[in-house]
Structure formats: C-alpha cells, structure tokens
PDB file of C-alpha atoms in Angstrom:
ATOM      1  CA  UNK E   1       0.000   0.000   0.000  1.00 43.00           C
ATOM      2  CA  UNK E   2       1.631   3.263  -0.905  1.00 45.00           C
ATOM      3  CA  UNK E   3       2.275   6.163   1.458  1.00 46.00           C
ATOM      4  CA  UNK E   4       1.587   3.521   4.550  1.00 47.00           C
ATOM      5  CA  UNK E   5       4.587   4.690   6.483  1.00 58.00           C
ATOM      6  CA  UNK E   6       2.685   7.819   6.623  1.00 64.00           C
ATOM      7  CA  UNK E   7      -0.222   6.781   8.409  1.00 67.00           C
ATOM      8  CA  UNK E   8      -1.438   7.299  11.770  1.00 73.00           C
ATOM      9  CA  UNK E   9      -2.138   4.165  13.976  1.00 77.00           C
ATOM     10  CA  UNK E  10      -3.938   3.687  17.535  1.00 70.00           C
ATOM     11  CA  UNK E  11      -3.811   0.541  19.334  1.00 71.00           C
ATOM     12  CA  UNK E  12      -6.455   0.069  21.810  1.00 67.00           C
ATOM     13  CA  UNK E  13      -6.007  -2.593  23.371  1.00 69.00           C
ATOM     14  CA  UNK E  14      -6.425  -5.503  21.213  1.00 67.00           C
ATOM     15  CA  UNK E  15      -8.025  -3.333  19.132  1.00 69.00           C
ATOM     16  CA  UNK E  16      -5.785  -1.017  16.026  1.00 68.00           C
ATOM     17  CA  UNK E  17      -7.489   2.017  14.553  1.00 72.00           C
ATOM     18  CA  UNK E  18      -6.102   4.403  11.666  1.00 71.00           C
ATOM     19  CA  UNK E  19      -6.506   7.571   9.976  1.00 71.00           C
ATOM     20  CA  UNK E  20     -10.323   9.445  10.375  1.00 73.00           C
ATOM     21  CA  UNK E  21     -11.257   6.579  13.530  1.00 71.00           C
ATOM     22  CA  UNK E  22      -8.418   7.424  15.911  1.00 76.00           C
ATOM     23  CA  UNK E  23     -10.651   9.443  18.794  1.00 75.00           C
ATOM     24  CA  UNK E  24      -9.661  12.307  19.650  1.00 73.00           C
ATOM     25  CA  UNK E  25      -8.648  11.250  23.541  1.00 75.00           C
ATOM     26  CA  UNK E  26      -6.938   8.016  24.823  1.00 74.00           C
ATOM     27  CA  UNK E  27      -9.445   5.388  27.253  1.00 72.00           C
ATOM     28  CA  UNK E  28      -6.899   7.175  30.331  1.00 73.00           C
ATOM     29  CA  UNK E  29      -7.863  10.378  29.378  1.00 73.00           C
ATOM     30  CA  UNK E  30     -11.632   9.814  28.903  1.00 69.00           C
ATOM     31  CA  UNK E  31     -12.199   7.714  32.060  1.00 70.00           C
ATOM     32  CA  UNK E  32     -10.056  10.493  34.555  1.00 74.00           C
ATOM     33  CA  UNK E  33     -12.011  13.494  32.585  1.00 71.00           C
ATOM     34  CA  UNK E  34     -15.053  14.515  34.946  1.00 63.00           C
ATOM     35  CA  UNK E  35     -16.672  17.080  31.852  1.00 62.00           C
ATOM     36  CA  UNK E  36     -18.917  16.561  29.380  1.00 58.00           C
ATOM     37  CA  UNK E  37     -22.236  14.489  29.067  1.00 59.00           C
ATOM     38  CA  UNK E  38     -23.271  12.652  31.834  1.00 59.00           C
ATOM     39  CA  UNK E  39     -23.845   9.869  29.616  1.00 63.00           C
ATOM     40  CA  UNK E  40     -20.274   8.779  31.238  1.00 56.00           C
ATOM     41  CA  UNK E  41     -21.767   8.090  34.759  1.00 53.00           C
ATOM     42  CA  UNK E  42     -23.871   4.996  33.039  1.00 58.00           C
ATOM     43  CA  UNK E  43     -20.967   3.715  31.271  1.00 73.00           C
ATOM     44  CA  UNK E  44     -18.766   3.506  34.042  1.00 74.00           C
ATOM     45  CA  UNK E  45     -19.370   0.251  35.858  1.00 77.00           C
ATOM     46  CA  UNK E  46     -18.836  -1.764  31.975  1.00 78.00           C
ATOM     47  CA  UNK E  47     -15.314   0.022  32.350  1.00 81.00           C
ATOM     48  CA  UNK E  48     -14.593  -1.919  35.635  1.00 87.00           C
ATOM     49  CA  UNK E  49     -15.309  -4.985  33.821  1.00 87.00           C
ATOM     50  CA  UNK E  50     -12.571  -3.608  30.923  1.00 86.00           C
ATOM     51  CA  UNK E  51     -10.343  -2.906  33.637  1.00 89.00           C
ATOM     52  CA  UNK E  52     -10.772  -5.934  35.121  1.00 93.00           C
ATOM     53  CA  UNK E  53     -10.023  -7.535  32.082  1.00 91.00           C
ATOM     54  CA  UNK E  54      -7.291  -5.831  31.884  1.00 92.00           C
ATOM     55  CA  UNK E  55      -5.690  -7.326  34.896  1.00 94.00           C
ATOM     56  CA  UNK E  56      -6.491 -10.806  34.102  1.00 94.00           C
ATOM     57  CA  UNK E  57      -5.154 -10.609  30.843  1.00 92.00           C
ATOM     58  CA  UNK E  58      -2.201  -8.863  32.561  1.00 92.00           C
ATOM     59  CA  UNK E  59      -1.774 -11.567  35.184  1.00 94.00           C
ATOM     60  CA  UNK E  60      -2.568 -14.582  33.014  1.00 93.00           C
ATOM     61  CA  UNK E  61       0.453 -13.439  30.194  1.00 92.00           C
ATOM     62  CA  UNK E  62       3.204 -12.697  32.482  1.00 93.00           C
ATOM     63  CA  UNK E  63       2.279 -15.697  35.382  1.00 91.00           C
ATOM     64  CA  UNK E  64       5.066 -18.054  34.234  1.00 92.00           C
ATOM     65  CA  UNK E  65       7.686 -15.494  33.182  1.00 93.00           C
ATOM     66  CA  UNK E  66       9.859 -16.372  35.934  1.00 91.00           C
ATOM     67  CA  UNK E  67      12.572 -13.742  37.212  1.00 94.00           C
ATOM     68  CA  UNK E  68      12.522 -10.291  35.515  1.00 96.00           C
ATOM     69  CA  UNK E  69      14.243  -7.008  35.655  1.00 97.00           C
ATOM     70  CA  UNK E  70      12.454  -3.818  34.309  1.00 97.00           C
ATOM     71  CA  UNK E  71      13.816  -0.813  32.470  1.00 98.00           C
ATOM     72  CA  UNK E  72      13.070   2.367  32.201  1.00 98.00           C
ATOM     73  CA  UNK E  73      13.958   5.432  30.119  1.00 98.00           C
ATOM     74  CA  UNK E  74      13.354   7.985  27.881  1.00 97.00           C
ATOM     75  CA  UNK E  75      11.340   7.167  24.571  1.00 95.00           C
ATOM     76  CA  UNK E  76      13.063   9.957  22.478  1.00 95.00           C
ATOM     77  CA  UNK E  77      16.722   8.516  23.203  1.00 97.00           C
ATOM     78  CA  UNK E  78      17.804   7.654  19.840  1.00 97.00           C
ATOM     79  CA  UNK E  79      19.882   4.251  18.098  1.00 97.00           C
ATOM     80  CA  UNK E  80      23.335   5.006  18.197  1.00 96.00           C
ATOM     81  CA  UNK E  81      23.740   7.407  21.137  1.00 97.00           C
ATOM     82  CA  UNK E  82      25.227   6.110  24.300  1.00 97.00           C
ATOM     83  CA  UNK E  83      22.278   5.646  26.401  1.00 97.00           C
ATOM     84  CA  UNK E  84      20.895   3.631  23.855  1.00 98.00           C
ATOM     85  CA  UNK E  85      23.712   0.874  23.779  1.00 98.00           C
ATOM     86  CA  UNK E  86      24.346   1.107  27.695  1.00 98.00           C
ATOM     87  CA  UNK E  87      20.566   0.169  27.653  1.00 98.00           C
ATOM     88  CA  UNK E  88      21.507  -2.101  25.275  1.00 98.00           C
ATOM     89  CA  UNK E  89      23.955  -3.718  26.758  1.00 98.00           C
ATOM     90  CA  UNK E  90      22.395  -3.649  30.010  1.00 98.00           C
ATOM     91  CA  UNK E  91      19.722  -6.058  28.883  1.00 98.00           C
ATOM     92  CA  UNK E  92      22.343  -8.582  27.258  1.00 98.00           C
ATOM     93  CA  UNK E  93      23.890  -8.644  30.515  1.00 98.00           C
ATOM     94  CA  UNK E  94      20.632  -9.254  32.165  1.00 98.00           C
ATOM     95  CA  UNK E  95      19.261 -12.036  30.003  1.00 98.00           C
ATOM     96  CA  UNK E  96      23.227 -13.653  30.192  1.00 97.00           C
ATOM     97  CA  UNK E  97      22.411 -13.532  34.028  1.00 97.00           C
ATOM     98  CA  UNK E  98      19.306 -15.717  33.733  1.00 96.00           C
ATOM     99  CA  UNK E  99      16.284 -12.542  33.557  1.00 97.00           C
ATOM    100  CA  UNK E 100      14.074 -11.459  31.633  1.00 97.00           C
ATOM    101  CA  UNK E 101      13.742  -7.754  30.311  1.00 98.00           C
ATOM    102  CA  UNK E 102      10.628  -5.849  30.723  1.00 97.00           C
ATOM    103  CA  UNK E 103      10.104  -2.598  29.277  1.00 97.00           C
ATOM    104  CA  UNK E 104       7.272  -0.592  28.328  1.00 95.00           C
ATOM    105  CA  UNK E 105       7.503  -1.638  24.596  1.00 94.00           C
ATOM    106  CA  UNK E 106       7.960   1.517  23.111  1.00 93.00           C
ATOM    107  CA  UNK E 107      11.169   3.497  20.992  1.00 95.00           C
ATOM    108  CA  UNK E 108      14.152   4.617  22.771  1.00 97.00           C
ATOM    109  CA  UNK E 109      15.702   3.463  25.868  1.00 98.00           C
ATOM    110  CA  UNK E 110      12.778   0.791  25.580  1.00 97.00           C
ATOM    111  CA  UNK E 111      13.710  -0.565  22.242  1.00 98.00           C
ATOM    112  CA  UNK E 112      17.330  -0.758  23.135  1.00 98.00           C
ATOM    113  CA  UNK E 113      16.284  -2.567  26.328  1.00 98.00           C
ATOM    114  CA  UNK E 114      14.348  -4.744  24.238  1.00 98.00           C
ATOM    115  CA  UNK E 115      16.614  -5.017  21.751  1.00 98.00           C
ATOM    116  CA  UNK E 116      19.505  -6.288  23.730  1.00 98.00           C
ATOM    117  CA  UNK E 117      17.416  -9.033  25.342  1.00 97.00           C
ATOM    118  CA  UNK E 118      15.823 -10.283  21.993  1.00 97.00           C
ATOM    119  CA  UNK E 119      19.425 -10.181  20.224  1.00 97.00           C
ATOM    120  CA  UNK E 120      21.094 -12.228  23.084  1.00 97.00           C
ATOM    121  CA  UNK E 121      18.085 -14.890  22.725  1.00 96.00           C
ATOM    122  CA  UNK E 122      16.754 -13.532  26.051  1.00 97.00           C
ATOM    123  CA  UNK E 123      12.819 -12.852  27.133  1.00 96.00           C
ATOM    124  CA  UNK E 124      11.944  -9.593  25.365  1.00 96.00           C
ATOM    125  CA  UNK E 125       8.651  -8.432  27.239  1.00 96.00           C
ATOM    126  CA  UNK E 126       7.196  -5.223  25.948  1.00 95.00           C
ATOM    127  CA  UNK E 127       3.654  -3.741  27.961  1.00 95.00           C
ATOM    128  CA  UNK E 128       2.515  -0.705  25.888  1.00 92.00           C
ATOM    129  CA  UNK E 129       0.022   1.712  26.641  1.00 89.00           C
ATOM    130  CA  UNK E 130      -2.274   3.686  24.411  1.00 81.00           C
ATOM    131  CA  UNK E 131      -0.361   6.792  23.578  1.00 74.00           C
ATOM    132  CA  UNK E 132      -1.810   9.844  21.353  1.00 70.00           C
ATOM    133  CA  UNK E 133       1.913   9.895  20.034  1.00 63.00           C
ATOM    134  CA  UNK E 134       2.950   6.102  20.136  1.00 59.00           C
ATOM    135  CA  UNK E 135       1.640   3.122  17.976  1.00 65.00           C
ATOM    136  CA  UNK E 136       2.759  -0.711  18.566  1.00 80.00           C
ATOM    137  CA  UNK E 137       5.435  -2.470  20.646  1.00 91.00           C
ATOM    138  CA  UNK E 138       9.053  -1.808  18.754  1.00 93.00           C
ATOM    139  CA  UNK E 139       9.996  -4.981  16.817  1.00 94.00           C
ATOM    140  CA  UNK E 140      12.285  -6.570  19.254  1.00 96.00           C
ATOM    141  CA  UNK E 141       9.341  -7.611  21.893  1.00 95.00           C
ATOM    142  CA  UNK E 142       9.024 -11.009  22.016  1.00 94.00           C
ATOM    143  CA  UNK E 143       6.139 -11.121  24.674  1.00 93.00           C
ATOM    144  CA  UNK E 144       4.001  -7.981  23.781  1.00 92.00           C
ATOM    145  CA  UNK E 145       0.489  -6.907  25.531  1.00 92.00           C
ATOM    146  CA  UNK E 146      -0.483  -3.600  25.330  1.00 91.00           C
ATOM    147  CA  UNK E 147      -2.729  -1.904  27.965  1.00 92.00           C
ATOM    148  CA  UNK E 148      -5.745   0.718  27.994  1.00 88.00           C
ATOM    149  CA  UNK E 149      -4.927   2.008  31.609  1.00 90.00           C
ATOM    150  CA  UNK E 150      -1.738   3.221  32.893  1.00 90.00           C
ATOM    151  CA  UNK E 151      -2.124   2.143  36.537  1.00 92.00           C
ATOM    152  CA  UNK E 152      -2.647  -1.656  35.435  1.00 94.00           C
ATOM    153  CA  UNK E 153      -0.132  -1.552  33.232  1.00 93.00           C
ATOM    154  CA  UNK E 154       2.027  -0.218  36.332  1.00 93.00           C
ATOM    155  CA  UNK E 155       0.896  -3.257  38.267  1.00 93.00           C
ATOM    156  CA  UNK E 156       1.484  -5.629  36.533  1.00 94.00           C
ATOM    157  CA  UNK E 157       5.303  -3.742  36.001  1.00 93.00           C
ATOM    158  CA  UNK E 158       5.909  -3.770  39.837  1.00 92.00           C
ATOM    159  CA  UNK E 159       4.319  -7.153  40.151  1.00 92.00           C
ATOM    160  CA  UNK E 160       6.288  -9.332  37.387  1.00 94.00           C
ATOM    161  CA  UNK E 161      10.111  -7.200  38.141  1.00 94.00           C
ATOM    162  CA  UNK E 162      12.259  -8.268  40.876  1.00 94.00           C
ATOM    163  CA  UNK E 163      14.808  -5.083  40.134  1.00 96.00           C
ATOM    164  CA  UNK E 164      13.948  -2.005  38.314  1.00 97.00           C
ATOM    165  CA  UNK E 165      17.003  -0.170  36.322  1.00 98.00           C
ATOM    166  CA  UNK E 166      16.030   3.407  35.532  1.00 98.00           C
ATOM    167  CA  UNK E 167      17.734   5.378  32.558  1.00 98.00           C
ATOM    168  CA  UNK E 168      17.820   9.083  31.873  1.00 98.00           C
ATOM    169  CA  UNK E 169      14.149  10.085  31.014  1.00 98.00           C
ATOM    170  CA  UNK E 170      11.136  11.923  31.571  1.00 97.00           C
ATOM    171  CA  UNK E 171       8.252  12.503  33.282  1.00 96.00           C
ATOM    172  CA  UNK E 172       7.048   8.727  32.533  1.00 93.00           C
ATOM    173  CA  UNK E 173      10.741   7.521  34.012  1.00 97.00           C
ATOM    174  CA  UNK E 174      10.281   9.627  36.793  1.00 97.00           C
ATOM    175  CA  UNK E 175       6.678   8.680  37.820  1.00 95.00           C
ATOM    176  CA  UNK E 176       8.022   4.714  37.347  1.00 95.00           C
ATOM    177  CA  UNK E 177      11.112   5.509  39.515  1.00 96.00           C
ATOM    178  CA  UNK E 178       8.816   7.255  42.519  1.00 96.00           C
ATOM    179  CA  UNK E 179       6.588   4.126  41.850  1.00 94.00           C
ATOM    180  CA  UNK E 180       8.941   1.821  42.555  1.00 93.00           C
ATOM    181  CA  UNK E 181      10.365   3.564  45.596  1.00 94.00           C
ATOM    182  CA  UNK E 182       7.703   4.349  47.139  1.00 93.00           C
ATOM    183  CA  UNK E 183       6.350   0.518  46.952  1.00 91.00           C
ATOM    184  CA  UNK E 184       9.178  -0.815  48.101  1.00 90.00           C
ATOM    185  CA  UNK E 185       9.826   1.742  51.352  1.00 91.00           C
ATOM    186  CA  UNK E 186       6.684   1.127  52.117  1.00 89.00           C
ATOM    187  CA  UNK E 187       6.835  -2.420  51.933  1.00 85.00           C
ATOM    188  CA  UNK E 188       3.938  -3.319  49.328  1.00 81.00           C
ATOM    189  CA  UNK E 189       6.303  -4.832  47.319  1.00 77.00           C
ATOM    190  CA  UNK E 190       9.464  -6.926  48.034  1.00 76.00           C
ATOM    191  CA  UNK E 191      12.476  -5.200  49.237  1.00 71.00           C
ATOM    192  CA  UNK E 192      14.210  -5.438  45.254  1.00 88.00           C
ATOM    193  CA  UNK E 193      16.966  -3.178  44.097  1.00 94.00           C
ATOM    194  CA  UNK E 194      16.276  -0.084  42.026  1.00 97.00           C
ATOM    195  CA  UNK E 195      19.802   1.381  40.184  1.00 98.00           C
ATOM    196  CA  UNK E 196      19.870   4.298  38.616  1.00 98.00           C
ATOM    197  CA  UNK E 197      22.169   4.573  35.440  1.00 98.00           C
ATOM    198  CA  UNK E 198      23.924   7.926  34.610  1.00 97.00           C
ATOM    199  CA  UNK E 199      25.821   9.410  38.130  1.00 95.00           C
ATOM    200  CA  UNK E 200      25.826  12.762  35.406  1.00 96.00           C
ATOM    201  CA  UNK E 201      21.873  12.649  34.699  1.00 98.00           C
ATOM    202  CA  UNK E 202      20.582  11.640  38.266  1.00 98.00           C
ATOM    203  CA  UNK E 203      23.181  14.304  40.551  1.00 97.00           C
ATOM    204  CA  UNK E 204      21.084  17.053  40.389  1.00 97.00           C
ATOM    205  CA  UNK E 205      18.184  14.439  42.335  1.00 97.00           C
ATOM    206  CA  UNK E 206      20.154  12.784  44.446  1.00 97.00           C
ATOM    207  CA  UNK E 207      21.775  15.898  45.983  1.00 97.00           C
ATOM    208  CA  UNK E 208      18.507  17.617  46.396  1.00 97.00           C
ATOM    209  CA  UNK E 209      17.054  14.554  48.051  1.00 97.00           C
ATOM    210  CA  UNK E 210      20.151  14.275  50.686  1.00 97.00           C
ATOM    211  CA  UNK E 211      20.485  18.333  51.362  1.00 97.00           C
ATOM    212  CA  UNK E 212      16.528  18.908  50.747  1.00 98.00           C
ATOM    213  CA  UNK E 213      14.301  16.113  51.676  1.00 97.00           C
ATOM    214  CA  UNK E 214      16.853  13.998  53.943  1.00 97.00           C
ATOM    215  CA  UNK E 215      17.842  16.754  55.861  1.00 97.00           C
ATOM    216  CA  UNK E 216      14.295  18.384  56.410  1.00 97.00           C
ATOM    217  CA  UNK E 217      13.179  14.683  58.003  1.00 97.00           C
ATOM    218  CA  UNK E 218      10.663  13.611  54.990  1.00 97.00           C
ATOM    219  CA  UNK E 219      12.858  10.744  54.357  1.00 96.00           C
ATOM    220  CA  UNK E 220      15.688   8.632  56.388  1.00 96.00           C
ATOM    221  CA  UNK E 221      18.525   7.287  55.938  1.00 96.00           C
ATOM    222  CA  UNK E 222      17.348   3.665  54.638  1.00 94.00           C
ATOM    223  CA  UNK E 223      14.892   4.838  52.022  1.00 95.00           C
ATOM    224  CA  UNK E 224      17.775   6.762  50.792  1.00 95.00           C
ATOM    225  CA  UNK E 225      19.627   3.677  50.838  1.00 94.00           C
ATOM    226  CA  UNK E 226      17.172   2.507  48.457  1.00 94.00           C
ATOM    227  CA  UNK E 227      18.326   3.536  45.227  1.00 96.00           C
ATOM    228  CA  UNK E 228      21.604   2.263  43.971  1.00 97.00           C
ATOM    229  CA  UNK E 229      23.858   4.076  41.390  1.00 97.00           C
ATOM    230  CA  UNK E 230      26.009   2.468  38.186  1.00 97.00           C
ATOM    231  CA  UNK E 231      27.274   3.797  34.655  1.00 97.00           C
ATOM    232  CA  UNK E 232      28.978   0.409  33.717  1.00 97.00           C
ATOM    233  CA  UNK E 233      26.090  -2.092  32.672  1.00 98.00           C
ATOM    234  CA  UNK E 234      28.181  -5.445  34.540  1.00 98.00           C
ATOM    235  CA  UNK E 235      28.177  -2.886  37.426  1.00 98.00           C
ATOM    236  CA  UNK E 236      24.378  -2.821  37.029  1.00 98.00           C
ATOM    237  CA  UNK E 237      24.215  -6.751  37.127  1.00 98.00           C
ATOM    238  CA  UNK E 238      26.370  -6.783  39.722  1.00 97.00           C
ATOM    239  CA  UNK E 239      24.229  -4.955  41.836  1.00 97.00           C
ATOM    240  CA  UNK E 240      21.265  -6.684  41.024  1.00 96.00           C
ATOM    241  CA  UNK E 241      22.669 -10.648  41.359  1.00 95.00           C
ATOM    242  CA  UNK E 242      24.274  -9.417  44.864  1.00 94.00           C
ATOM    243  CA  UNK E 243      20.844  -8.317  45.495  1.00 92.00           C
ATOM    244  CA  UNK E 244      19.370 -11.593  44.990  1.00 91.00           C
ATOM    245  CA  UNK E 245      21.685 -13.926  46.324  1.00 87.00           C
ATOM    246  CA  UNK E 246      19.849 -16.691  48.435  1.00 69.00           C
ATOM    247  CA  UNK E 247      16.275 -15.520  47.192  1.00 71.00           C
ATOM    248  CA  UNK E 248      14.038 -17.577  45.350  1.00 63.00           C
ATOM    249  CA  UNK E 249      11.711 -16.478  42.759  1.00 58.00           C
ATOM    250  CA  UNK E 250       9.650 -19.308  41.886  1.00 51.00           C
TER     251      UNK E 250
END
C-alpha cells in the first residue's frame, strides 16, 4: 500500500485504529475526565469490567515469566547514542544472568532494552500503553500486551520485576522511579533493588534529596539507601545478582 509509512495508527487494546477513527482522547484520558455528558456516569461500571479484564489478561500473560528485571527510560533517546547501547547492553547482561527484560515496549531506551534481550536470545517483554503519540510495541518484543490504563499496566510492572534499572528520562521515568520507591519503602512490594544509570543525569536528584528532603526529616537514611547508582552495565548486574543472592523467585 503506498504512502503507509505515513499513516497514523492507535492501538487500543487488542483493538488497532487508523486515519479518520483514531478518537480524539486516549481510554486514560476519557475515564479520569469529569466534563462533558453525563452519559459517562452509566458507562462507568462496563469500564470496571474492561479494567478488570485488563488485569487478568495482565496476570494470566506474564504468570510463568519467571525472574525479571524492568527498564526504564526515555522514549526519544535515539539508536546510536550512548544511552541507547548502555541500555543495550544492560539487557544482554541481564538475560546472560538468567532474567528477563521488561520494558514498556515503546522506541528509545525501551527498544534498546528490548533489543539487547531479543538479540542475546533472552525474554523480550514489551507492555505498551495507548499513547496519542505512540503506535505498537518496537519490533524486538518477544512477549508484547499492550494496555488501555496506565495504573494496570504499572501493576502488573511492579508485580512481574524483581529489580527495576532506571535510565535518563522523563516525566514517565520519573513517575516509574517514585513508583517503585515508594512501593518498596513502604513495603507493598518486596524489598528489590532499584539502580539508577547515569551518576551525570541523576546528581542534580540525588543531591537535592540528601540536602533537601533527607535533611528536612521527609525521608531517612534507609529509604535513601534505596536507590543504587552504576554507569557500567556489569556494574548494574552486579548490583542486582548481589541483590538476589539466596532468594528464590519461583
């Protein structure tokens, strides 16, 4: 088909839409939005049953994926920049170590994650969202589901990881990071490491948390302790198989 390259694509779910019947909003966006017709208020309890869905399908795919490692990072880092082959070789170390790699499917820091596992004949798991800007899983998932709702998709990321590696990025890498932390200091999810890659990139944050929110008594000492920091990706599996010594994941 000519010009197809060109063409705009929405996945919903299981469901892919193009050109003139991509909505205008994403199923997040519609379901958080309190305006408009009140229509919405009678629709609502048929979107807990998509929801619930959701999870099931969620929980059923990933239920025998055994021990995983999830990364996150910036979609607009590009191929052949730096980040994208520490990312890259982050995963190969990963999968070499006996993991699987879960990212959130997408282009950047994502596809090199992704791309590392799948070339080193690893567990490539990819769990997109539906994105205004963003259509598919990148072509080196080779476990793929793709999610309506952010915060199930976010479950079933802190459910299925047993370490979380975070990469330069953006809001979305920051929101996964506090996610993460603040699961694990609270203790709704295992105590599992969570490394942060680029000492240049994450300074700024890591000072302000010591001399800002350490030092005014929102946080102590251990939940600093939390977060680990690397730049070379064997230091990254170090960390995370020193971690994990003596625990088992079945």
């Amino acid at each position: 088909m000519g010009g197809s390259n060109s063409r705009r694509v929405r996945r919903q779910g299981p469901v892919t839409l193009r050109d003139k019947q991509i909505p205008a909003t994403t199923t997040d966006q519609r379901l958080l939005d309190r305006r408009g017709p009140s229509d919405w208020v009678h629709t609502d309890p048929w979107r807990v049953m998509r929801i619930q869905a959701e999870f099931v399908e969620g929980f059923g795919f990933l239920s025998e994926l055994g021990k995983a490692v999830s990364v996150f990072g910036s979609a607009r880092t590009k191929p052949g920049t730096p980040e994208y082959q520490k990312a890259q070789d982050i995963a190969s170390g990963l999968v070499k170590a006996g993991y699987a790699v879960i990212t959130g499917g997408g282009p950047g820091i994502m596809e090199a994650a992704n791309r590392g596992a799948f070339e080193s004949n690893g567990t490539s798991v990819g769990l997109g969202i539906e994105l205004p800007l963003e259509s598919g899983l990148n072509e080196y998932v080779n476990m793929g589901i793709e999610f309506r709702y952010f915060f199930v998709r976010k479950t079933v990321f802190m459910k299925y990881s047993q370490a979380f590696v975070v990469l330069p990025g953006g809001y979305g890498t920051m929101d996964e990071l506090f996610e993460a932390l603040t699961l694990v200091a609270t203790g709704k999810i295992t105590r599992f490491p969570i490394v942060l890659v680029g000492s240049e990139y994450w300074s700024g944050l890591l000072d302000w948390l010591k001399t800002t929110m350490l030092a005014e008594g929102k946080i102590g000492h251990d939940e600093l302790a939390l977060l680990h920091q690397a730049d070379d990706p064997d230091e990254v599996v170090s960390i995370i198989r020193e971690a994990h010594k003596g625990l088992s994941f079945a």
